[in-house]
Short mmCIF file of N, CA, C and O and ligand atoms in Angstrom, two decimals:
data_model
loop_
_atom_site.label_atom_id
_atom_site.label_comp_id
_atom_site.label_asym_id
_atom_site.label_seq_id
_atom_site.Cartn_x
_atom_site.Cartn_y
_atom_site.Cartn_z
N MET O 1 17.87 -11.76 6.37
CA MET O 1 16.93 -11.16 5.41
C MET O 1 15.92 -10.27 6.14
O MET O 1 15.27 -10.70 7.09
N ARG O 2 15.81 -9.03 5.67
CA ARG O 2 14.90 -8.09 6.29
C ARG O 2 13.64 -7.98 5.42
O ARG O 2 13.72 -7.59 4.24
N ARG O 3 12.50 -8.32 6.03
CA ARG O 3 11.24 -8.36 5.28
C ARG O 3 10.44 -7.09 5.55
O ARG O 3 10.19 -6.74 6.70
N VAL O 4 10.05 -6.42 4.47
CA VAL O 4 9.33 -5.15 4.56
C VAL O 4 7.89 -5.38 4.10
O VAL O 4 7.66 -6.09 3.12
N ILE O 5 6.94 -4.76 4.81
CA ILE O 5 5.53 -4.87 4.39
C ILE O 5 4.95 -3.47 4.23
O ILE O 5 5.34 -2.54 4.95
N THR O 6 4.07 -3.31 3.25
CA THR O 6 3.35 -2.04 3.10
C THR O 6 1.96 -2.34 2.56
O THR O 6 1.69 -3.44 2.10
N PHE O 7 1.09 -1.33 2.63
CA PHE O 7 -0.31 -1.52 2.26
C PHE O 7 -0.79 -0.35 1.41
O PHE O 7 -0.32 0.78 1.58
N GLY O 8 -1.75 -0.61 0.53
CA GLY O 8 -2.34 0.50 -0.22
C GLY O 8 -3.36 0.00 -1.23
O GLY O 8 -3.55 -1.21 -1.41
N THR O 9 -4.01 0.96 -1.89
CA THR O 9 -4.99 0.62 -2.92
C THR O 9 -4.33 0.57 -4.30
O THR O 9 -4.62 -0.30 -5.11
N TYR O 10 -3.43 1.52 -4.55
CA TYR O 10 -2.68 1.58 -5.82
C TYR O 10 -3.62 1.57 -7.02
O TYR O 10 -3.40 0.87 -8.00
N ASP O 11 -4.68 2.37 -6.94
CA ASP O 11 -5.61 2.48 -8.06
C ASP O 11 -5.05 3.49 -9.06
O ASP O 11 -4.45 4.50 -8.67
N VAL O 12 -5.25 3.26 -10.35
CA VAL O 12 -4.71 4.12 -11.42
C VAL O 12 -3.23 4.38 -11.12
O VAL O 12 -2.82 5.50 -10.77
N PHE O 13 -2.45 3.33 -11.25
CA PHE O 13 -1.04 3.34 -10.82
C PHE O 13 -0.29 4.57 -11.36
O PHE O 13 -0.40 4.91 -12.52
N HIS O 14 0.45 5.22 -10.48
CA HIS O 14 1.20 6.42 -10.87
C HIS O 14 2.58 6.43 -10.23
O HIS O 14 2.90 5.58 -9.39
N VAL O 15 3.38 7.44 -10.59
CA VAL O 15 4.79 7.45 -10.18
C VAL O 15 4.96 7.63 -8.66
O VAL O 15 5.96 7.18 -8.10
N GLY O 16 3.99 8.24 -8.00
CA GLY O 16 4.05 8.35 -6.53
C GLY O 16 4.00 6.96 -5.90
O GLY O 16 4.71 6.67 -4.92
N HIS O 17 3.17 6.07 -6.46
CA HIS O 17 3.11 4.68 -5.98
C HIS O 17 4.46 4.00 -6.21
O HIS O 17 5.00 3.33 -5.33
N LEU O 18 4.99 4.18 -7.42
CA LEU O 18 6.26 3.53 -7.78
C LEU O 18 7.38 3.97 -6.83
O LEU O 18 8.11 3.13 -6.29
N ARG O 19 7.49 5.27 -6.62
CA ARG O 19 8.58 5.79 -5.75
C ARG O 19 8.44 5.26 -4.32
O ARG O 19 9.43 4.95 -3.66
N LEU O 20 7.19 5.20 -3.84
CA LEU O 20 6.97 4.69 -2.48
C LEU O 20 7.43 3.23 -2.39
O LEU O 20 8.15 2.85 -1.45
N LEU O 21 7.07 2.43 -3.37
CA LEU O 21 7.40 1.00 -3.33
C LEU O 21 8.91 0.79 -3.49
O LEU O 21 9.50 -0.05 -2.81
N GLU O 22 9.54 1.58 -4.35
CA GLU O 22 11.00 1.46 -4.51
C GLU O 22 11.72 1.80 -3.21
O GLU O 22 12.67 1.12 -2.80
N ARG O 23 11.27 2.87 -2.56
CA ARG O 23 11.93 3.28 -1.31
C ARG O 23 11.62 2.28 -0.19
O ARG O 23 12.45 2.03 0.67
N ALA O 24 10.41 1.72 -0.19
CA ALA O 24 10.07 0.71 0.82
C ALA O 24 11.00 -0.49 0.68
O ALA O 24 11.57 -0.99 1.65
N ARG O 25 11.19 -0.95 -0.55
CA ARG O 25 12.06 -2.11 -0.82
C ARG O 25 13.49 -1.83 -0.37
O ARG O 25 14.18 -2.73 0.13
N ALA O 26 13.92 -0.59 -0.50
CA ALA O 26 15.30 -0.22 -0.12
C ALA O 26 15.52 -0.30 1.39
O ALA O 26 16.67 -0.29 1.85
N HIS O 27 14.45 -0.41 2.18
CA HIS O 27 14.58 -0.58 3.63
C HIS O 27 14.80 -2.03 4.03
O HIS O 27 14.89 -2.35 5.21
N GLY O 28 14.83 -2.94 3.06
CA GLY O 28 15.08 -4.36 3.37
C GLY O 28 15.48 -5.11 2.13
O GLY O 28 15.98 -4.52 1.17
N ASP O 29 15.23 -6.44 2.16
CA ASP O 29 15.63 -7.30 1.04
C ASP O 29 14.43 -7.95 0.35
O ASP O 29 14.58 -8.65 -0.64
N TYR O 30 13.24 -7.80 0.95
CA TYR O 30 12.08 -8.52 0.43
C TYR O 30 10.86 -7.65 0.72
O TYR O 30 10.62 -7.31 1.87
N LEU O 31 10.11 -7.30 -0.33
CA LEU O 31 8.95 -6.40 -0.14
C LEU O 31 7.64 -7.13 -0.39
O LEU O 31 7.42 -7.70 -1.46
N ILE O 32 6.77 -7.07 0.62
CA ILE O 32 5.45 -7.69 0.58
C ILE O 32 4.41 -6.56 0.57
O ILE O 32 4.46 -5.67 1.43
N VAL O 33 3.49 -6.60 -0.39
CA VAL O 33 2.52 -5.50 -0.52
C VAL O 33 1.10 -6.02 -0.33
O VAL O 33 0.65 -6.91 -1.07
N GLY O 34 0.40 -5.47 0.63
CA GLY O 34 -1.02 -5.77 0.84
C GLY O 34 -1.82 -4.80 -0.02
O GLY O 34 -1.79 -3.60 0.20
N VAL O 35 -2.52 -5.34 -1.02
CA VAL O 35 -3.33 -4.51 -1.91
C VAL O 35 -4.78 -4.61 -1.44
O VAL O 35 -5.34 -5.72 -1.35
N SER O 36 -5.38 -3.47 -1.14
CA SER O 36 -6.72 -3.51 -0.55
C SER O 36 -7.74 -4.02 -1.56
O SER O 36 -7.69 -3.67 -2.75
N THR O 37 -8.65 -4.83 -1.10
CA THR O 37 -9.66 -5.42 -1.98
C THR O 37 -10.69 -4.37 -2.41
O THR O 37 -10.83 -3.31 -1.78
N ASP O 38 -11.42 -4.68 -3.46
CA ASP O 38 -12.50 -3.78 -3.92
C ASP O 38 -13.52 -3.58 -2.79
O ASP O 38 -13.98 -2.47 -2.54
N GLN O 39 -13.84 -4.68 -2.14
CA GLN O 39 -14.81 -4.65 -1.04
C GLN O 39 -14.36 -3.71 0.09
O GLN O 39 -15.15 -2.91 0.60
N LEU O 40 -13.08 -3.79 0.46
CA LEU O 40 -12.56 -2.92 1.52
C LEU O 40 -12.65 -1.45 1.09
O LEU O 40 -13.04 -0.58 1.88
N ASN O 41 -12.32 -1.17 -0.17
CA ASN O 41 -12.41 0.21 -0.66
C ASN O 41 -13.84 0.70 -0.66
O ASN O 41 -14.12 1.84 -0.31
N TYR O 42 -14.74 -0.20 -1.04
CA TYR O 42 -16.15 0.19 -1.08
C TYR O 42 -16.64 0.52 0.33
O TYR O 42 -17.31 1.53 0.54
N SER O 43 -16.25 -0.29 1.28
CA SER O 43 -16.73 -0.04 2.65
C SER O 43 -16.10 1.23 3.23
O SER O 43 -16.69 1.90 4.07
N LYS O 44 -14.90 1.60 2.75
CA LYS O 44 -14.21 2.80 3.26
C LYS O 44 -14.73 4.08 2.60
O LYS O 44 -14.92 5.09 3.24
N LYS O 45 -14.94 4.02 1.28
CA LYS O 45 -15.22 5.26 0.51
C LYS O 45 -16.56 5.26 -0.22
O LYS O 45 -16.87 6.21 -0.94
N GLN O 46 -17.32 4.18 -0.09
CA GLN O 46 -18.60 4.05 -0.81
C GLN O 46 -18.43 4.20 -2.33
O GLN O 46 -19.33 4.65 -3.04
N ARG O 47 -17.24 3.89 -2.81
CA ARG O 47 -17.09 3.76 -4.27
C ARG O 47 -16.00 2.71 -4.56
O ARG O 47 -15.09 2.51 -3.74
N LEU O 48 -16.15 2.10 -5.73
CA LEU O 48 -15.16 1.09 -6.10
C LEU O 48 -13.97 1.76 -6.78
O LEU O 48 -14.13 2.80 -7.42
N PRO O 49 -12.77 1.17 -6.66
CA PRO O 49 -11.63 1.70 -7.42
C PRO O 49 -11.91 1.62 -8.92
O PRO O 49 -12.77 0.84 -9.36
N ILE O 50 -11.19 2.42 -9.71
CA ILE O 50 -11.33 2.36 -11.18
C ILE O 50 -10.85 1.00 -11.69
O ILE O 50 -11.51 0.36 -12.50
N TYR O 51 -9.67 0.57 -11.23
CA TYR O 51 -9.14 -0.74 -11.63
C TYR O 51 -9.59 -1.79 -10.62
O TYR O 51 -9.36 -1.62 -9.41
N PRO O 52 -10.16 -2.91 -11.09
CA PRO O 52 -10.53 -3.97 -10.15
C PRO O 52 -9.31 -4.59 -9.46
O PRO O 52 -8.19 -4.48 -9.96
N GLU O 53 -9.54 -5.23 -8.34
CA GLU O 53 -8.40 -5.69 -7.50
C GLU O 53 -7.44 -6.62 -8.22
O GLU O 53 -6.24 -6.54 -8.00
N GLN O 54 -7.96 -7.50 -9.09
CA GLN O 54 -7.05 -8.42 -9.79
C GLN O 54 -6.07 -7.66 -10.67
O GLN O 54 -4.90 -8.04 -10.79
N GLU O 55 -6.53 -6.57 -11.28
CA GLU O 55 -5.66 -5.76 -12.14
C GLU O 55 -4.68 -4.95 -11.30
O GLU O 55 -3.50 -4.84 -11.64
N ARG O 56 -5.15 -4.37 -10.20
CA ARG O 56 -4.24 -3.61 -9.32
C ARG O 56 -3.15 -4.53 -8.78
O ARG O 56 -1.97 -4.18 -8.75
N LYS O 57 -3.55 -5.74 -8.40
CA LYS O 57 -2.56 -6.70 -7.88
C LYS O 57 -1.57 -7.16 -8.96
O LYS O 57 -0.39 -7.31 -8.70
N ALA O 58 -2.07 -7.36 -10.17
CA ALA O 58 -1.19 -7.81 -11.26
C ALA O 58 -0.13 -6.75 -11.56
O ALA O 58 1.05 -7.08 -11.79
N ILE O 59 -0.52 -5.49 -11.55
CA ILE O 59 0.44 -4.40 -11.81
C ILE O 59 1.50 -4.37 -10.71
O ILE O 59 2.70 -4.35 -10.98
N ILE O 60 1.07 -4.42 -9.46
CA ILE O 60 2.02 -4.35 -8.34
C ILE O 60 2.96 -5.57 -8.36
O ILE O 60 4.17 -5.44 -8.18
N ALA O 61 2.39 -6.75 -8.63
CA ALA O 61 3.20 -7.98 -8.63
C ALA O 61 4.26 -7.97 -9.73
O ALA O 61 5.27 -8.65 -9.63
N SER O 62 4.01 -7.21 -10.79
CA SER O 62 4.95 -7.20 -11.92
C SER O 62 6.16 -6.30 -11.69
O SER O 62 7.11 -6.34 -12.46
N LEU O 63 6.13 -5.49 -10.64
CA LEU O 63 7.22 -4.53 -10.42
C LEU O 63 8.48 -5.23 -9.92
O LEU O 63 8.40 -6.14 -9.09
N ARG O 64 9.63 -4.74 -10.39
CA ARG O 64 10.91 -5.32 -9.99
C ARG O 64 11.16 -5.20 -8.49
O ARG O 64 11.78 -6.05 -7.88
N CYS O 65 10.64 -4.12 -7.88
CA CYS O 65 10.90 -3.89 -6.46
C CYS O 65 9.96 -4.69 -5.54
O CYS O 65 10.11 -4.65 -4.33
N VAL O 66 8.97 -5.38 -6.11
CA VAL O 66 7.98 -6.10 -5.29
C VAL O 66 8.21 -7.61 -5.37
O VAL O 66 8.37 -8.17 -6.46
N ASP O 67 8.23 -8.27 -4.21
CA ASP O 67 8.48 -9.71 -4.17
C ASP O 67 7.21 -10.52 -3.98
O ASP O 67 7.14 -11.67 -4.37
N GLU O 68 6.20 -9.94 -3.33
CA GLU O 68 5.00 -10.72 -3.01
C GLU O 68 3.82 -9.78 -2.82
O GLU O 68 3.99 -8.69 -2.26
N VAL O 69 2.64 -10.18 -3.26
CA VAL O 69 1.44 -9.38 -2.99
C VAL O 69 0.37 -10.27 -2.33
O VAL O 69 0.37 -11.48 -2.53
N PHE O 70 -0.49 -9.63 -1.57
CA PHE O 70 -1.62 -10.38 -0.99
C PHE O 70 -2.80 -9.43 -0.88
O PHE O 70 -2.65 -8.22 -1.01
N ASP O 71 -3.99 -9.99 -0.65
CA ASP O 71 -5.21 -9.17 -0.51
C ASP O 71 -5.27 -8.60 0.90
O ASP O 71 -5.26 -9.37 1.88
N GLU O 72 -5.41 -7.28 1.01
CA GLU O 72 -5.71 -6.68 2.31
C GLU O 72 -7.24 -6.60 2.40
O GLU O 72 -7.86 -5.78 1.73
N GLU O 73 -7.81 -7.45 3.23
CA GLU O 73 -9.28 -7.54 3.28
C GLU O 73 -9.90 -6.69 4.37
O GLU O 73 -11.08 -6.38 4.32
N SER O 74 -9.08 -6.34 5.38
CA SER O 74 -9.62 -5.57 6.50
C SER O 74 -8.56 -4.66 7.08
O SER O 74 -7.41 -5.07 7.27
N LEU O 75 -8.95 -3.43 7.39
CA LEU O 75 -8.01 -2.46 7.98
C LEU O 75 -7.62 -2.88 9.39
O LEU O 75 -6.55 -2.52 9.88
N GLU O 76 -8.49 -3.64 10.03
CA GLU O 76 -8.24 -4.05 11.43
C GLU O 76 -7.24 -5.20 11.54
O GLU O 76 -6.89 -5.60 12.64
N MET O 77 -6.85 -5.76 10.40
CA MET O 77 -5.99 -6.96 10.45
C MET O 77 -4.51 -6.67 10.24
O MET O 77 -3.72 -7.61 10.03
N LYS O 78 -4.11 -5.38 10.30
CA LYS O 78 -2.70 -5.06 10.00
C LYS O 78 -1.73 -5.87 10.87
O LYS O 78 -0.76 -6.42 10.36
N GLY O 79 -2.02 -5.94 12.17
CA GLY O 79 -1.13 -6.69 13.08
C GLY O 79 -1.04 -8.15 12.68
O GLY O 79 0.05 -8.74 12.64
N GLU O 80 -2.19 -8.71 12.34
CA GLU O 80 -2.25 -10.11 11.89
C GLU O 80 -1.43 -10.32 10.60
O GLU O 80 -0.67 -11.28 10.47
N TYR O 81 -1.55 -9.38 9.66
CA TYR O 81 -0.78 -9.49 8.40
C TYR O 81 0.72 -9.36 8.68
O TYR O 81 1.52 -10.07 8.07
N ILE O 82 1.08 -8.47 9.58
CA ILE O 82 2.51 -8.28 9.92
C ILE O 82 3.07 -9.59 10.48
O ILE O 82 4.14 -10.05 10.08
N ARG O 83 2.32 -10.22 11.36
CA ARG O 83 2.75 -11.50 11.96
C ARG O 83 2.80 -12.61 10.91
O ARG O 83 3.77 -13.34 10.79
N ARG O 84 1.70 -12.71 10.15
CA ARG O 84 1.57 -13.79 9.17
C ARG O 84 2.72 -13.76 8.15
O ARG O 84 3.23 -14.79 7.74
N HIS O 85 3.12 -12.54 7.76
CA HIS O 85 4.17 -12.41 6.74
C HIS O 85 5.56 -12.22 7.36
O HIS O 85 6.51 -11.95 6.65
N ARG O 86 5.64 -12.34 8.68
CA ARG O 86 6.91 -12.23 9.42
C ARG O 86 7.67 -10.97 9.00
O ARG O 86 8.86 -11.01 8.67
N ALA O 87 6.95 -9.83 8.98
CA ALA O 87 7.58 -8.58 8.55
C ALA O 87 8.46 -8.01 9.66
O ALA O 87 8.10 -8.05 10.85
N ASP O 88 9.62 -7.49 9.27
CA ASP O 88 10.52 -6.81 10.21
C ASP O 88 10.26 -5.31 10.22
O ASP O 88 10.59 -4.63 11.18
N VAL O 89 9.73 -4.82 9.11
CA VAL O 89 9.51 -3.38 8.96
C VAL O 89 8.15 -3.13 8.31
O VAL O 89 7.81 -3.80 7.33
N LEU O 90 7.41 -2.18 8.85
CA LEU O 90 6.18 -1.70 8.22
C LEU O 90 6.49 -0.32 7.65
O LEU O 90 6.94 0.56 8.38
N VAL O 91 6.27 -0.14 6.35
CA VAL O 91 6.47 1.17 5.72
C VAL O 91 5.12 1.72 5.31
O VAL O 91 4.32 1.01 4.70
N MET O 92 4.88 2.99 5.65
CA MET O 92 3.65 3.65 5.21
C MET O 92 4.00 5.06 4.72
O MET O 92 5.00 5.63 5.14
N GLY O 93 3.17 5.61 3.86
CA GLY O 93 3.36 6.99 3.43
C GLY O 93 3.08 7.93 4.60
O GLY O 93 2.35 7.58 5.53
N ASP O 94 3.68 9.13 4.57
CA ASP O 94 3.54 10.01 5.74
C ASP O 94 2.17 10.67 5.86
O ASP O 94 1.91 11.42 6.79
N ASP O 95 1.26 10.35 4.90
CA ASP O 95 -0.14 10.73 5.12
C ASP O 95 -0.69 9.96 6.33
O ASP O 95 -1.72 10.32 6.90
N TRP O 96 0.03 8.90 6.74
CA TRP O 96 -0.38 8.08 7.89
C TRP O 96 0.52 8.30 9.09
O TRP O 96 0.47 7.49 10.04
N ALA O 97 1.35 9.34 9.08
CA ALA O 97 2.36 9.53 10.13
C ALA O 97 1.77 9.38 11.53
O ALA O 97 0.76 10.02 11.87
N GLY O 98 2.37 8.52 12.33
CA GLY O 98 1.95 8.32 13.72
C GLY O 98 0.84 7.31 13.90
O GLY O 98 0.66 6.75 14.98
N ARG O 99 0.09 7.03 12.82
CA ARG O 99 -1.13 6.24 12.96
C ARG O 99 -0.87 4.74 13.15
O ARG O 99 -1.77 4.00 13.52
N PHE O 100 0.36 4.32 12.89
CA PHE O 100 0.65 2.88 13.02
C PHE O 100 1.71 2.58 14.07
O PHE O 100 2.24 1.48 14.12
N ASP O 101 1.94 3.56 14.94
CA ASP O 101 2.97 3.40 15.97
C ASP O 101 2.63 2.24 16.93
O ASP O 101 3.52 1.69 17.56
N GLU O 102 1.36 1.88 17.00
CA GLU O 102 0.96 0.77 17.89
C GLU O 102 1.61 -0.56 17.50
O GLU O 102 1.63 -1.50 18.29
N PHE O 103 2.15 -0.62 16.26
CA PHE O 103 2.75 -1.89 15.83
C PHE O 103 4.24 -2.01 16.15
O PHE O 103 4.87 -3.01 15.80
N THR O 104 4.79 -0.98 16.83
CA THR O 104 6.23 -1.02 17.13
C THR O 104 6.66 -2.22 17.99
O THR O 104 7.80 -2.63 17.90
N PRO O 105 5.77 -2.81 18.79
CA PRO O 105 6.21 -4.05 19.47
C PRO O 105 6.41 -5.21 18.48
O PRO O 105 7.14 -6.15 18.77
N LEU O 106 5.74 -5.15 17.33
CA LEU O 106 5.81 -6.25 16.35
C LEU O 106 6.93 -6.07 15.34
O LEU O 106 7.54 -7.04 14.87
N CYS O 107 7.16 -4.80 14.96
CA CYS O 107 8.15 -4.53 13.91
C CYS O 107 8.51 -3.05 13.95
O CYS O 107 7.84 -2.27 14.61
N GLU O 108 9.55 -2.72 13.21
CA GLU O 108 9.91 -1.30 13.07
C GLU O 108 8.84 -0.62 12.20
O GLU O 108 8.31 -1.26 11.28
N VAL O 109 8.50 0.62 12.49
CA VAL O 109 7.49 1.33 11.70
C VAL O 109 8.14 2.59 11.11
O VAL O 109 8.69 3.41 11.84
N ILE O 110 8.08 2.69 9.78
CA ILE O 110 8.73 3.82 9.09
C ILE O 110 7.70 4.52 8.21
O ILE O 110 6.96 3.86 7.48
N TYR O 111 7.69 5.85 8.26
CA TYR O 111 6.80 6.63 7.40
C TYR O 111 7.67 7.34 6.35
O TYR O 111 8.65 7.99 6.71
N LEU O 112 7.31 7.20 5.09
CA LEU O 112 8.09 7.83 4.02
C LEU O 112 7.31 9.01 3.44
O LEU O 112 6.08 8.94 3.31
N GLU O 113 8.06 10.03 3.06
CA GLU O 113 7.44 11.22 2.47
C GLU O 113 6.72 10.85 1.17
O GLU O 113 7.26 10.12 0.34
N ARG O 114 5.54 11.41 1.00
CA ARG O 114 4.82 11.20 -0.26
C ARG O 114 5.48 12.00 -1.37
O ARG O 114 6.08 13.04 -1.12
N THR O 115 5.34 11.52 -2.60
CA THR O 115 5.79 12.30 -3.76
C THR O 115 4.82 13.46 -3.93
O THR O 115 3.60 13.23 -3.97
N PRO O 116 5.33 14.69 -4.02
CA PRO O 116 4.42 15.83 -4.11
C PRO O 116 3.60 15.86 -5.41
O PRO O 116 4.03 15.31 -6.42
N SER O 117 2.46 16.49 -5.33
CA SER O 117 1.65 16.88 -6.50
C SER O 117 1.08 15.74 -7.34
O SER O 117 0.79 15.95 -8.51
N ILE O 118 0.96 14.55 -6.77
CA ILE O 118 0.27 13.50 -7.54
C ILE O 118 -0.50 12.59 -6.61
O ILE O 118 -0.02 12.25 -5.52
N SER O 119 -1.71 12.25 -7.01
CA SER O 119 -2.50 11.26 -6.27
C SER O 119 -3.55 10.69 -7.22
O SER O 119 -3.88 11.31 -8.24
N THR O 120 -4.04 9.52 -6.88
CA THR O 120 -5.08 8.89 -7.69
C THR O 120 -6.30 9.80 -7.78
O THR O 120 -6.85 10.00 -8.86
N THR O 121 -6.68 10.39 -6.65
CA THR O 121 -7.86 11.27 -6.65
C THR O 121 -7.66 12.45 -7.60
O THR O 121 -8.55 12.78 -8.39
N ALA O 122 -6.46 13.07 -7.56
CA ALA O 122 -6.18 14.22 -8.43
C ALA O 122 -6.19 13.79 -9.90
O ALA O 122 -6.70 14.52 -10.76
N LEU O 123 -5.66 12.59 -10.18
CA LEU O 123 -5.64 12.11 -11.56
C LEU O 123 -7.05 11.89 -12.08
O LEU O 123 -7.37 12.26 -13.21
N ILE O 124 -7.88 11.28 -11.25
CA ILE O 124 -9.26 11.02 -11.67
C ILE O 124 -9.97 12.35 -11.96
O ILE O 124 -10.64 12.51 -12.98
N GLU O 125 -9.74 13.35 -11.10
CA GLU O 125 -10.37 14.65 -11.32
C GLU O 125 -9.89 15.29 -12.62
O GLU O 125 -10.65 15.86 -13.38
N LYS O 126 -8.58 15.15 -12.87
CA LYS O 126 -8.00 15.71 -14.10
C LYS O 126 -8.60 15.03 -15.32
O LYS O 126 -8.98 15.70 -16.29
N ILE O 127 -8.70 13.72 -15.31
CA ILE O 127 -9.26 12.97 -16.44
C ILE O 127 -10.72 13.38 -16.66
O ILE O 127 -11.17 13.51 -17.78
N GLN O 128 -11.41 13.61 -15.56
CA GLN O 128 -12.82 14.01 -15.68
C GLN O 128 -12.98 15.45 -16.12
O GLN O 128 -14.08 15.93 -16.30
N GLY O 129 -11.86 16.18 -16.24
CA GLY O 129 -11.92 17.55 -16.73
C GLY O 129 -11.99 18.61 -15.65
O GLY O 129 -12.18 19.79 -15.92
N GLY O 130 -11.77 18.17 -14.41
CA GLY O 130 -11.85 19.13 -13.30
C GLY O 130 -10.55 19.82 -12.98
O GLY O 130 -10.49 20.72 -12.16
N GLY O 131 -9.44 19.42 -13.59
CA GLY O 131 -8.16 20.02 -13.23
C GLY O 131 -7.28 20.20 -14.44
O GLY O 131 -6.12 20.43 -14.33
N1 CTP K 201 1.87 7.61 -2.16
C1 CTP K 201 3.03 8.40 -2.23
N2 CTP K 201 3.03 9.56 -2.96
C2 CTP K 201 1.90 9.95 -3.62
C3 CTP K 201 0.72 9.17 -3.56
C4 CTP K 201 0.74 7.99 -2.81
O1 CTP K 201 4.06 8.06 -1.63
N3 CTP K 201 1.94 11.10 -4.29
C5 CTP K 201 1.89 6.39 -1.35
C6 CTP K 201 0.91 6.46 -0.19
O2 CTP K 201 1.48 7.17 0.88
C7 CTP K 201 0.72 4.98 0.12
C8 CTP K 201 0.84 4.32 -1.26
O3 CTP K 201 1.47 5.28 -2.11
O4 CTP K 201 1.76 4.51 0.94
C9 CTP K 201 -0.51 3.91 -1.83
O5 CTP K 201 -1.32 5.06 -1.83
P1 CTP K 201 -2.84 5.12 -2.29
O6 CTP K 201 -3.67 5.67 -1.19
O7 CTP K 201 -3.24 3.86 -2.92
O8 CTP K 201 -2.71 6.23 -3.47
P2 CTP K 201 -3.13 7.77 -3.55
O9 CTP K 201 -2.62 8.28 -4.85
O10 CTP K 201 -2.73 8.49 -2.29
O11 CTP K 201 -4.70 7.63 -3.65
P3 CTP K 201 -5.90 8.61 -3.20
O12 CTP K 201 -5.75 9.88 -3.96
O13 CTP K 201 -7.14 7.83 -3.60
O14 CTP K 201 -5.75 8.76 -1.70
#
């Protein structure tokens, strides 16, 4: 069994998130998703996500391609999460290309192409009337 792990905020869930998770799952047999906590987002961006963490996690956990979700509480704990969940593969979007190569001693690291023309930030701007 090949265990895949990935991380993200997945706020205002959209098809780019879905495609990433489906492709991540296709790299193994079991997909584990670290959903970043509200607190972690606040410390990173000085704003809270639109959807609170329990709702973001519930949406991700309900997907057919996802087997397990957990709280990502700290960006510095990626190595610890990889070990704890016995991941064989770390998948990240290519907005992070090269940034996680330090984990190659622990697991395979794969970067997947982002779906073009969609992001949570762009959606929020559109809803607010800016796009
Ligand atoms: N993702 C993707 N294609 C998109 C948007 C996101 O493949 N068009 C992937 C990211 O690469 C990441 C995961 O989905 O692996 C979660 O991304 P996240 O940062 O939560 O979503 P974004 O829409 O990129 O949010 P933001 O605009 O706030 O950066």
